[in-house]
CSV table of C-alpha atoms and ligand atoms in Angstrom, one decimal:
chain,number,residue,atom,x,y,z
S,2,UNK,CA,4.9,34.5,-7.4
S,3,UNK,CA,2.5,35.1,-4.5
S,4,UNK,CA,4.2,34.8,-0.7
S,5,UNK,CA,3.3,34.3,2.4
S,6,UNK,CA,4.3,36.3,5.1
S,7,UNK,CA,5.1,34.8,8.6
S,8,UNK,CA,5.6,37.3,11.7
S,9,UNK,CA,8.2,36.1,14.0
S,10,UNK,CA,9.1,37.6,17.4
S,11,UNK,CA,12.1,39.3,16.3
S,12,UNK,CA,11.2,39.6,12.4
S,13,UNK,CA,8.8,39.2,9.5
S,14,UNK,CA,9.6,37.1,6.6
S,15,UNK,CA,8.0,36.5,3.3
S,16,UNK,CA,8.1,32.6,2.4
S,17,UNK,CA,7.4,31.3,-1.7
S,18,UNK,CA,3.8,29.9,-2.4
S,19,UNK,CA,4.0,26.7,-4.7
S,20,UNK,CA,1.0,25.6,-6.6
S,21,UNK,CA,0.5,22.4,-8.0
S,22,UNK,CA,-1.4,21.2,-11.3
S,23,UNK,CA,-4.7,21.0,-9.4
S,24,UNK,CA,-4.2,24.3,-7.5
S,25,UNK,CA,-3.1,22.8,-4.4
S,26,UNK,CA,-1.0,25.5,-2.3
S,27,UNK,CA,2.0,25.1,-0.4
S,28,UNK,CA,3.9,27.5,1.7
S,29,UNK,CA,8.2,26.7,0.3
S,30,UNK,CA,10.0,26.8,3.8
S,31,UNK,CA,13.1,25.3,2.5
S,32,UNK,CA,14.9,28.4,3.6
S,33,UNK,CA,13.3,29.3,6.8
S,34,UNK,CA,15.9,27.7,9.1
S,35,UNK,CA,19.1,29.3,7.1
S,36,UNK,CA,17.2,32.4,7.2
S,37,UNK,CA,15.4,32.5,10.7
S,38,UNK,CA,16.7,29.8,12.7
S,39,UNK,CA,13.1,28.8,12.9
S,40,UNK,CA,11.8,25.0,12.5
S,41,UNK,CA,8.6,24.0,11.8
S,42,UNK,CA,6.8,21.3,14.2
S,43,UNK,CA,4.6,19.1,12.6
S,44,UNK,CA,3.8,15.6,14.3
S,45,UNK,CA,2.6,13.0,12.1
S,46,UNK,CA,3.6,14.9,9.0
S,47,UNK,CA,-0.2,16.3,8.3
S,48,UNK,CA,0.7,19.7,6.9
S,49,UNK,CA,4.1,18.8,5.7
S,50,UNK,CA,4.8,18.2,1.9
S,51,UNK,CA,7.6,16.3,1.6
S,52,UNK,CA,8.2,16.7,-1.9
S,53,UNK,CA,6.9,17.6,-5.2
S,54,UNK,CA,5.8,14.5,-7.2
S,55,UNK,CA,3.9,14.0,-10.7
S,56,UNK,CA,2.7,10.3,-9.6
S,57,UNK,CA,-0.5,10.4,-8.0
S,58,UNK,CA,-3.4,13.0,-7.2
S,59,UNK,CA,-5.4,12.9,-4.4
S,60,UNK,CA,-8.7,15.3,-3.5
S,61,UNK,CA,-9.2,13.7,-0.2
S,62,UNK,CA,-12.6,16.1,0.0
S,63,UNK,CA,-13.9,15.1,-3.3
S,64,UNK,CA,-13.1,11.1,-2.9
S,65,UNK,CA,-10.8,11.7,-6.1
S,66,UNK,CA,-7.5,9.7,-6.4
S,67,UNK,CA,-5.8,9.6,-10.0
S,68,UNK,CA,-2.5,8.1,-11.6
S,69,UNK,CA,-0.5,9.9,-13.7
S,70,UNK,CA,-3.8,11.9,-14.5
S,71,UNK,CA,-6.1,8.9,-15.0
S,72,UNK,CA,-9.1,8.5,-12.6
S,73,UNK,CA,-8.7,5.8,-10.6
S,74,UNK,CA,-12.5,4.4,-12.0
S,75,UNK,CA,-11.0,4.3,-15.3
S,76,UNK,CA,-7.9,2.7,-14.7
S,77,UNK,CA,-9.9,0.0,-12.9
S,78,UNK,CA,-12.3,-0.6,-15.7
S,79,UNK,CA,-10.0,-1.0,-18.5
S,80,UNK,CA,-6.5,-1.7,-17.9
S,81,UNK,CA,-4.4,-4.9,-16.2
S,82,UNK,CA,-2.6,-4.1,-13.2
S,83,UNK,CA,0.7,-4.8,-15.3
S,84,UNK,CA,-0.6,-1.7,-17.5
S,85,UNK,CA,-1.2,0.4,-14.5
S,86,UNK,CA,2.2,-0.3,-13.1
S,87,UNK,CA,3.9,0.5,-16.3
S,88,UNK,CA,2.0,3.9,-16.2
S,89,UNK,CA,3.2,4.9,-12.5
S,90,UNK,CA,7.1,3.7,-13.3
S,91,UNK,CA,7.4,4.7,-16.6
S,92,UNK,CA,4.6,8.1,-16.8
S,93,UNK,CA,2.3,7.1,-19.6
S,94,UNK,CA,0.5,3.9,-20.6
S,95,UNK,CA,2.6,1.8,-22.8
S,96,UNK,CA,1.7,1.6,-26.6
S,97,UNK,CA,1.1,-1.9,-28.3
S,98,UNK,CA,4.8,-2.5,-28.8
S,99,UNK,CA,5.9,-1.2,-25.2
S,100,UNK,CA,3.3,-3.3,-23.6
S,101,UNK,CA,4.2,-6.6,-25.1
S,102,UNK,CA,7.8,-5.7,-24.5
S,103,UNK,CA,7.1,-5.3,-20.7
S,104,UNK,CA,4.7,-7.9,-20.3
S,105,UNK,CA,7.4,-10.3,-21.8
S,106,UNK,CA,10.2,-9.4,-19.6
S,107,UNK,CA,8.3,-9.4,-16.5
S,108,UNK,CA,7.1,-13.0,-17.4
S,109,UNK,CA,10.6,-14.2,-18.4
S,110,UNK,CA,11.9,-12.9,-14.7
S,111,UNK,CA,9.5,-14.4,-12.3
S,112,UNK,CA,11.9,-17.3,-11.4
S,113,UNK,CA,13.8,-17.0,-8.5
S,114,UNK,CA,17.1,-18.3,-7.9
S,115,UNK,CA,17.5,-21.7,-6.7
S,116,UNK,CA,19.4,-20.8,-4.0
S,117,UNK,CA,16.8,-18.6,-2.5
S,118,UNK,CA,14.7,-21.2,-2.2
S,119,UNK,CA,16.7,-22.7,0.6
S,120,UNK,CA,15.8,-19.5,2.6
S,121,UNK,CA,12.3,-20.7,3.1
S,122,UNK,CA,13.2,-23.8,4.6
S,123,UNK,CA,14.7,-21.9,7.7
S,124,UNK,CA,11.4,-19.9,8.2
S,125,UNK,CA,9.1,-21.5,11.0
S,126,UNK,CA,5.9,-22.8,9.1
S,127,UNK,CA,3.9,-20.4,11.1
S,128,UNK,CA,6.2,-17.2,10.2
S,129,UNK,CA,4.4,-14.4,9.2
S,130,UNK,CA,4.3,-13.8,5.3
S,131,UNK,CA,4.9,-10.1,5.4
S,132,UNK,CA,8.4,-11.3,7.2
S,133,UNK,CA,9.1,-13.5,4.9
S,134,UNK,CA,8.4,-11.0,2.2
S,135,UNK,CA,10.6,-8.2,3.7
S,136,UNK,CA,13.5,-10.7,4.4
S,137,UNK,CA,13.5,-12.2,0.6
S,138,UNK,CA,12.9,-8.5,-1.1
S,139,UNK,CA,16.5,-7.9,0.9
S,140,UNK,CA,17.8,-11.0,0.1
S,141,UNK,CA,17.4,-10.2,-3.7
S,142,UNK,CA,20.0,-7.6,-3.1
S,143,UNK,CA,22.4,-10.5,-2.5
S,144,UNK,CA,21.7,-11.8,-6.1
S,145,UNK,CA,21.5,-8.6,-7.9
S,146,UNK,CA,24.0,-6.6,-6.0
S,147,UNK,CA,23.4,-2.8,-5.3
S,148,UNK,CA,20.6,-3.0,-7.7
S,149,UNK,CA,23.4,-2.0,-10.3
S,150,UNK,CA,21.1,-3.3,-13.2
S,151,UNK,CA,18.7,0.0,-13.1
S,152,UNK,CA,15.5,-0.8,-15.3
S,153,UNK,CA,16.5,-4.6,-15.2
S,154,UNK,CA,16.2,-4.5,-11.5
S,155,UNK,CA,13.1,-3.0,-11.2
S,156,UNK,CA,11.6,-5.3,-13.8
S,157,UNK,CA,13.3,-8.4,-11.4
S,158,UNK,CA,11.0,-7.1,-8.4
S,159,UNK,CA,7.8,-6.7,-10.2
S,160,UNK,CA,8.1,-10.1,-11.4
S,161,UNK,CA,9.8,-12.0,-8.6
S,162,UNK,CA,7.3,-10.6,-5.6
S,163,UNK,CA,4.5,-12.7,-6.5
S,164,UNK,CA,6.5,-16.0,-6.5
S,165,UNK,CA,8.5,-15.0,-3.3
S,166,UNK,CA,5.0,-14.3,-1.9
S,167,UNK,CA,2.9,-17.5,-3.0
S,168,UNK,CA,6.6,-19.6,-2.0
S,169,UNK,CA,5.9,-18.4,1.5
S,170,UNK,CA,2.1,-19.4,1.3
S,171,UNK,CA,3.2,-22.9,0.2
S,172,UNK,CA,6.0,-23.0,2.8
S,173,UNK,CA,3.2,-22.1,5.4
S,174,UNK,CA,0.9,-25.2,4.5
S,175,UNK,CA,4.3,-27.3,3.7
S,176,UNK,CA,3.1,-28.2,0.4
S,177,UNK,CA,5.7,-28.2,-2.7
S,178,UNK,CA,6.4,-24.8,-4.7
S,179,UNK,CA,4.8,-24.6,-7.9
S,180,UNK,CA,6.9,-22.5,-10.7
S,181,UNK,CA,6.0,-19.5,-12.7
S,182,UNK,CA,4.3,-20.6,-16.0
S,183,UNK,CA,5.5,-18.3,-19.2
S,184,UNK,CA,1.8,-18.3,-20.9
S,185,UNK,CA,0.2,-17.0,-17.8
S,186,UNK,CA,-0.9,-13.6,-17.0
S,187,UNK,CA,0.5,-11.9,-13.8
S,188,UNK,CA,-2.6,-12.3,-11.8
S,189,UNK,CA,-3.1,-16.1,-13.1
S,190,UNK,CA,0.1,-16.9,-12.7
S,191,UNK,CA,0.1,-15.9,-8.8
S,192,UNK,CA,-2.9,-17.9,-8.4
S,193,UNK,CA,-1.8,-20.9,-9.9
S,194,UNK,CA,1.5,-20.5,-7.8
S,195,UNK,CA,-0.9,-20.6,-4.5
S,196,UNK,CA,-3.3,-22.9,-5.5
S,197,UNK,CA,-2.1,-25.7,-7.9
S,198,UNK,CA,-0.6,-29.0,-6.6
S,199,UNK,CA,2.2,-31.0,-8.8
S,200,UNK,CA,-0.2,-34.0,-9.2
S,201,UNK,CA,-3.4,-32.1,-10.6
S,202,UNK,CA,-4.2,-29.8,-13.5
S,203,UNK,CA,-5.2,-26.5,-12.0
S,204,UNK,CA,-7.6,-23.8,-13.8
S,205,UNK,CA,-7.6,-20.0,-12.9
S,206,UNK,CA,-11.1,-18.9,-12.4
S,207,UNK,CA,-11.8,-16.1,-14.5
S,208,UNK,CA,-13.8,-14.3,-11.8
S,209,UNK,CA,-10.9,-14.6,-9.2
S,210,UNK,CA,-8.3,-13.5,-11.7
S,211,UNK,CA,-10.4,-10.7,-12.6
S,212,UNK,CA,-11.0,-9.7,-9.2
S,213,UNK,CA,-7.1,-10.0,-8.1
S,214,UNK,CA,-6.6,-7.8,-10.9
S,215,UNK,CA,-8.9,-4.8,-9.5
S,216,UNK,CA,-7.5,-5.2,-6.1
S,217,UNK,CA,-3.6,-4.9,-7.2
S,218,UNK,CA,-4.8,-1.9,-9.1
S,219,UNK,CA,-6.6,-0.2,-6.3
S,220,UNK,CA,-3.6,-0.4,-3.9
S,221,UNK,CA,-0.8,0.4,-6.7
S,222,UNK,CA,-0.2,4.1,-5.6
S,223,UNK,CA,-1.5,6.6,-2.6
S,224,UNK,CA,1.4,9.2,-2.9
S,225,UNK,CA,3.0,9.9,0.3
S,226,UNK,CA,1.6,8.0,3.1
S,227,UNK,CA,3.5,5.9,5.7
S,228,UNK,CA,5.3,3.3,3.6
S,229,UNK,CA,5.8,5.0,0.7
S,230,UNK,CA,7.4,8.1,2.4
S,231,UNK,CA,9.6,4.8,4.1
S,232,UNK,CA,10.5,4.2,0.5
S,233,UNK,CA,11.7,7.3,-0.3
S,234,UNK,CA,13.1,8.1,3.1
S,235,UNK,CA,15.6,4.9,3.1
S,236,UNK,CA,15.9,5.4,-0.8
S,237,UNK,CA,17.3,9.0,-0.3
S,238,UNK,CA,20.4,7.8,1.9
S,239,UNK,CA,20.6,6.1,-1.6
S,240,UNK,CA,20.4,2.4,-0.2
S,241,UNK,CA,19.4,0.2,-3.3
S,242,UNK,CA,16.1,-0.3,-4.7
S,243,UNK,CA,15.5,-4.0,-3.0
S,244,UNK,CA,16.5,-2.3,0.3
S,245,UNK,CA,14.3,0.3,-0.1
S,246,UNK,CA,11.5,-1.8,-0.9
S,247,UNK,CA,11.9,-4.2,1.8
S,248,UNK,CA,11.6,-1.0,4.3
S,249,UNK,CA,8.5,-0.4,2.7
S,250,UNK,CA,6.9,-3.6,3.1
S,251,UNK,CA,7.9,-3.3,6.7
S,252,UNK,CA,6.0,0.1,7.3
S,253,UNK,CA,3.1,-1.5,5.5
S,254,UNK,CA,3.1,-4.4,7.6
S,255,UNK,CA,1.6,-2.0,10.9
S,256,UNK,CA,-2.0,-2.7,11.5
S,257,UNK,CA,-2.6,1.2,11.1
S,258,UNK,CA,-1.8,1.0,7.4
S,259,UNK,CA,-1.9,-2.0,5.2
S,260,UNK,CA,-1.9,-4.4,8.1
S,261,UNK,CA,-5.3,-3.2,8.6
S,262,UNK,CA,-7.0,-5.5,6.1
S,263,UNK,CA,-6.3,-8.6,8.3
S,264,UNK,CA,-7.2,-6.6,11.4
S,265,UNK,CA,-10.5,-6.0,9.8
S,266,UNK,CA,-11.2,-9.7,9.1
S,267,UNK,CA,-10.4,-10.5,12.7
S,268,UNK,CA,-12.3,-7.7,13.8
S,269,UNK,CA,-15.6,-9.0,11.7
S,270,UNK,CA,-15.2,-12.5,13.1
S,271,UNK,CA,-15.4,-11.5,16.4
S,272,UNK,CA,-18.2,-9.5,16.3
S,273,UNK,CA,-19.7,-12.3,14.5
S,274,UNK,CA,-18.5,-15.2,17.4
S,275,UNK,CA,-19.8,-12.5,19.7
S,276,UNK,CA,-23.5,-13.0,18.5
S,277,UNK,CA,-22.9,-9.7,15.8
S,278,UNK,CA,-23.7,-6.9,18.2
S,279,UNK,CA,-22.4,-4.1,16.7
S,280,UNK,CA,-23.6,-1.5,19.3
S,281,UNK,CA,-20.9,-2.9,21.8
S,282,UNK,CA,-18.2,-2.8,19.5
S,283,UNK,CA,-19.2,0.9,18.2
S,284,UNK,CA,-19.1,1.8,22.0
S,285,UNK,CA,-15.8,0.5,22.4
S,286,UNK,CA,-14.5,2.3,19.6
S,287,UNK,CA,-15.7,5.3,20.8
S,288,UNK,CA,-14.1,4.7,24.2
S,289,UNK,CA,-10.8,5.9,24.0
S,290,UNK,CA,-9.6,3.9,26.9
S,291,UNK,CA,-10.5,0.6,25.3
S,292,UNK,CA,-7.8,0.3,22.7
S,293,UNK,CA,-10.1,-0.6,20.0
S,294,UNK,CA,-10.5,1.1,16.8
S,295,UNK,CA,-12.8,0.1,14.1
S,296,UNK,CA,-10.5,-1.4,11.8
S,297,UNK,CA,-10.9,0.1,7.9
S,298,UNK,CA,-12.5,3.2,9.0
S,299,UNK,CA,-10.9,6.7,9.2
S,300,UNK,CA,-7.9,7.9,6.7
S,301,UNK,CA,-5.6,10.8,6.9
S,302,UNK,CA,-6.2,12.3,3.8
S,303,UNK,CA,-10.0,11.2,2.7
S,304,UNK,CA,-12.8,13.0,4.6
S,305,UNK,CA,-16.0,12.3,2.9
S,306,UNK,CA,-15.2,8.9,1.2
S,307,UNK,CA,-12.5,6.8,-0.1
S,308,UNK,CA,-12.7,5.9,-4.0
S,309,UNK,CA,-11.3,2.8,-3.6
S,310,UNK,CA,-13.5,1.2,-0.6
S,311,UNK,CA,-16.6,2.5,-3.3
S,312,UNK,CA,-15.1,0.4,-6.0
S,313,UNK,CA,-14.6,-2.4,-3.6
S,314,UNK,CA,-18.4,-2.7,-1.8
S,315,UNK,CA,-19.8,-3.5,-4.9
S,316,UNK,CA,-16.9,-5.3,-6.1
S,317,UNK,CA,-17.5,-7.6,-3.0
S,318,UNK,CA,-21.2,-8.4,-3.8
S,319,UNK,CA,-19.8,-9.2,-7.3
S,320,UNK,CA,-17.3,-11.4,-6.7
S,321,UNK,CA,-19.4,-13.3,-4.0
S,322,UNK,CA,-22.1,-13.5,-6.6
S,323,UNK,CA,-20.0,-14.6,-9.3
S,324,UNK,CA,-18.5,-17.2,-7.0
S,325,UNK,CA,-21.6,-18.3,-5.8
S,326,UNK,CA,-20.6,-18.2,-2.2
S,327,UNK,CA,-22.1,-16.1,0.7
S,328,UNK,CA,-20.0,-14.7,3.5
S,329,UNK,CA,-22.0,-13.4,6.8
S,330,UNK,CA,-18.8,-11.1,7.2
S,331,UNK,CA,-20.0,-9.1,4.4
S,332,UNK,CA,-23.2,-8.6,6.3
S,333,UNK,CA,-21.4,-7.5,9.5
S,334,UNK,CA,-19.4,-5.2,7.5
S,335,UNK,CA,-22.2,-3.7,5.4
S,336,UNK,CA,-24.2,-3.1,8.7
S,337,UNK,CA,-21.6,-1.9,10.7
S,338,UNK,CA,-20.9,0.6,7.9
S,339,UNK,CA,-24.4,1.4,8.0
S,340,UNK,CA,-24.1,2.4,11.9
S,341,UNK,CA,-21.2,4.1,11.6
S,342,UNK,CA,-22.0,6.4,9.3
S,343,UNK,CA,-25.2,7.5,11.1
S,344,UNK,CA,-23.1,7.7,14.6
S,345,UNK,CA,-22.4,11.4,15.8
S,346,UNK,CA,-18.9,10.3,16.8
S,347,UNK,CA,-17.9,9.2,13.2
S,348,UNK,CA,-19.7,12.1,11.6
S,349,UNK,CA,-18.3,14.4,13.5
S,350,UNK,CA,-14.9,13.2,13.0
S,351,UNK,CA,-15.6,12.2,9.4
S,352,UNK,CA,-14.6,8.8,9.5
S,353,UNK,CA,-15.9,6.7,6.8
S,354,UNK,CA,-14.8,2.7,5.3
S,355,UNK,CA,-11.3,2.8,3.8
S,356,UNK,CA,-9.7,0.6,1.1
S,357,UNK,CA,-8.9,-1.9,3.9
S,358,UNK,CA,-13.1,-2.3,5.1
S,359,UNK,CA,-13.9,-4.4,2.2
S,360,UNK,CA,-11.0,-6.2,0.6
S,361,UNK,CA,-10.4,-8.6,2.9
S,362,UNK,CA,-13.7,-9.9,2.4
S,363,UNK,CA,-12.5,-10.1,-1.4
S,364,UNK,CA,-9.6,-11.8,-0.5
S,365,UNK,CA,-11.5,-14.6,1.6
S,366,UNK,CA,-13.8,-15.3,-1.2
S,367,UNK,CA,-10.8,-15.8,-3.3
S,368,UNK,CA,-9.4,-18.4,-1.3
S,369,UNK,CA,-6.7,-16.3,0.4
S,370,UNK,CA,-5.3,-16.8,4.2
S,371,UNK,CA,-6.2,-13.5,6.4
S,372,UNK,CA,-2.6,-13.7,7.3
S,373,UNK,CA,-1.5,-13.0,3.5
S,374,UNK,CA,-3.8,-9.9,2.9
S,375,UNK,CA,-0.9,-7.7,4.0
S,376,UNK,CA,1.2,-9.3,1.3
S,377,UNK,CA,-1.4,-9.3,-1.4
S,378,UNK,CA,-1.5,-5.0,-0.4
S,379,UNK,CA,2.2,-5.0,-0.7
S,380,UNK,CA,2.4,-7.0,-4.1
S,381,UNK,CA,-0.5,-4.0,-5.3
S,382,UNK,CA,1.6,-1.0,-3.7
S,383,UNK,CA,4.9,-2.6,-5.4
S,384,UNK,CA,4.8,-0.4,-8.8
S,385,UNK,CA,4.0,2.8,-7.0
S,386,UNK,CA,6.9,2.5,-4.2
S,387,UNK,CA,9.1,1.7,-7.0
S,388,UNK,CA,7.5,5.0,-9.2
S,389,UNK,CA,8.2,7.1,-6.3
S,390,UNK,CA,11.8,6.0,-5.3
S,391,UNK,CA,12.9,6.3,-9.3
S,392,UNK,CA,11.0,9.8,-9.0
S,393,UNK,CA,13.2,10.8,-6.2
S,394,UNK,CA,16.2,9.4,-7.3
S,395,UNK,CA,16.3,10.9,-10.7
S,396,UNK,CA,15.4,14.7,-9.2
S,397,UNK,CA,18.7,16.4,-9.5
S,398,UNK,CA,17.7,18.5,-6.3
S,399,UNK,CA,17.2,15.4,-4.3
S,400,UNK,CA,18.9,15.7,-0.9
S,401,UNK,CA,19.2,12.6,1.6
S,402,UNK,CA,15.9,13.1,4.0
S,403,UNK,CA,16.7,14.6,7.4
S,404,UNK,CA,13.6,16.3,8.9
S,405,UNK,CA,15.0,18.2,12.4
S,406,UNK,CA,13.2,18.0,15.8
S,407,UNK,CA,12.6,20.4,19.0
S,408,UNK,CA,14.8,18.8,21.6
S,409,UNK,CA,12.6,18.8,25.1
S,410,UNK,CA,14.7,16.4,27.1
S,411,UNK,CA,16.9,16.8,30.1
S,412,UNK,CA,19.5,20.1,29.7
S,413,UNK,CA,23.3,19.2,30.4
S,414,UNK,CA,23.8,17.5,33.4
S,415,UNK,CA,27.0,15.6,34.6
S,416,UNK,CA,27.5,11.7,35.8
S,417,UNK,CA,29.9,12.7,38.4
R,529,CMC,N1,-12.1,3.8,15.0
R,529,CMC,C1,-12.3,4.8,16.2
R,529,CMC,N2,-11.9,5.9,16.2
R,529,CMC,C2,-11.0,6.7,15.2
R,529,CMC,C3,-10.5,5.6,14.1
R,529,CMC,C4,-11.5,4.6,14.0
R,529,CMC,N3,-10.8,3.8,13.3
R,529,CMC,N4,-10.0,6.5,13.2
R,529,CMC,C5,-9.5,7.5,13.8
R,529,CMC,N5,-10.4,7.6,15.2
R,529,CMC,C6,-10.7,8.9,15.8
R,529,CMC,C7,-9.3,9.4,17.0
R,529,CMC,O1,-9.5,8.4,18.1
R,529,CMC,C8,-9.4,10.6,16.8
R,529,CMC,O2,-10.4,11.2,18.0
R,529,CMC,P1,-10.3,12.3,18.6
R,529,CMC,O3,-10.1,13.6,17.8
R,529,CMC,O4,-11.3,12.6,19.6
R,529,CMC,O5,-8.8,11.8,19.3
R,529,CMC,C9,-10.0,11.2,15.3
R,529,CMC,O6,-10.9,10.0,14.9
R,529,CMC,C10,-9.2,11.6,14.5
R,529,CMC,O7,-8.1,10.7,14.2
R,529,CMC,P2,-6.3,10.5,14.3
R,529,CMC,O8,-5.7,8.8,14.8
R,529,CMC,O9,-5.7,11.6,14.5
R,529,CMC,O10,-6.2,10.3,12.3
R,529,CMC,P3,-5.1,10.2,11.6
R,529,CMC,O11,-5.4,10.5,10.3
R,529,CMC,O12,-3.9,10.0,12.4
R,529,CMC,O13,-5.3,8.8,11.5
R,529,CMC,C11,-6.1,6.4,10.6
R,529,CMC,C12,-5.7,7.9,10.2
R,529,CMC,C13,-6.1,5.4,9.1
R,529,CMC,C14,-4.7,5.8,11.3
R,529,CMC,C15,-7.0,6.0,11.5
R,529,CMC,O14,-7.9,6.7,11.3
R,529,CMC,C16,-7.3,4.4,12.1
R,529,CMC,O15,-6.0,4.2,13.3
R,529,CMC,N6,-7.9,3.9,11.4
R,529,CMC,C17,-7.7,2.2,11.6
R,529,CMC,C18,-6.7,1.6,11.1
R,529,CMC,C19,-7.4,1.5,9.6
R,529,CMC,O16,-8.1,1.4,8.8
R,529,CMC,N7,-5.9,2.2,8.9
R,529,CMC,C20,-5.8,1.8,7.4
R,529,CMC,C21,-5.7,2.9,6.9
R,529,CMC,S1,-5.9,3.3,4.8
R,529,CMC,C22,-5.0,1.9,4.1
R,529,CMC,C23,-3.5,2.5,4.5
R,529,CMC,O17,-3.3,3.4,4.6
R,529,CMC,O18,-3.0,1.3,4.1
């Protein structure tokens, strides 16, 4: 095994080098503190591997994203979201029997307990749907205590999340809840629960269903990002599945993470309402004192392009064409991308459109309200969180997550 030499003021030690499947290299520092008394300091964890994982591979330089070895482009072109969910959680794509069994189980667990419906009555009509989603996911652990049913709880969570999401929308517009139907696929069921009203038949548009399927697949996992690390962190204390997932929802909500999709649309609307002046907003994005960032741009890992953004850029065109819509925000987004990609500031920092830049345009075309965008992201990310949580819990060497710190506060002082 190769080793790295670390020279400290008082000693020199050798640390093992770990090499991943795709030749990713890491220095294993797990014995560093015990041997030397030193810790490492890595604010924002940009250089820290928190685990070894067999779920998702990303190469940020080459714009590669694979789930369980399958390129995202292939999965997006040929699978349903539930097949991808099965792949992430179980490690392989399902054969015909397993697929039928999984789909059947998910379909039959979509109802939420009638008592849970009462919770919705207590939320204000303008409650943010991410707050409702996080609370309702936590509440599932009151009905299925301690997540004690293992695989069944995983099925329940995947099945009930779209029902909760659609009910939170219905609550916000004051319409009656629409119950899930067992003859519909996952995406169609969700769309029907969102848009149907009891007095009318509702026909799911195949173009909208396919667009939703694509979006969910593209969001399904992204290795150790902020929300996934949160899920692992919470789960490492052996908190139950639902509690861990609710923590993931909360972490995703922030505008630097999943909340960026809502912020992108708000930014594009602002630019439109301000006469479409890109240059002004580019200048603001470059001015650190403005507090303004180009939302949907930049990524901690992708430094040349985000493969999900590429797929979504052309999907946005296709979906709008299929639905016979045009959206001035799509034109503004494309214009902004073109200007940013030619600008020295963005070039020097290798800032490219990320998954959130075009996803909002598609959600808008589908009729999803802006406040629901991050909920849509959460529905997609759920199987990834579950897979990562399960991998951590199944690891016999797993330990509670507990980073160290370098203390820089006051030395000892006395109140007297
Ligand atoms: N607009 C303007 N400047 C930016 C942007 C942006 N969107 N993103 C990064 N920068 C600058 C940043 O100011 C810094 O400049 P300097 O080196 O002069 O100080 C440099 O680029 C590096 O940025 P950073 O903040 O150190 O990078 P990070 O890896 O810590 O942050 C990020 C990554 C995604 C949080 C950040 O790029 C960002 O805030 N983007 C906008 C929010 C967004 O779109 N988030 C969605 C991310 S993808 C989906 C997801 O994770 O959910």
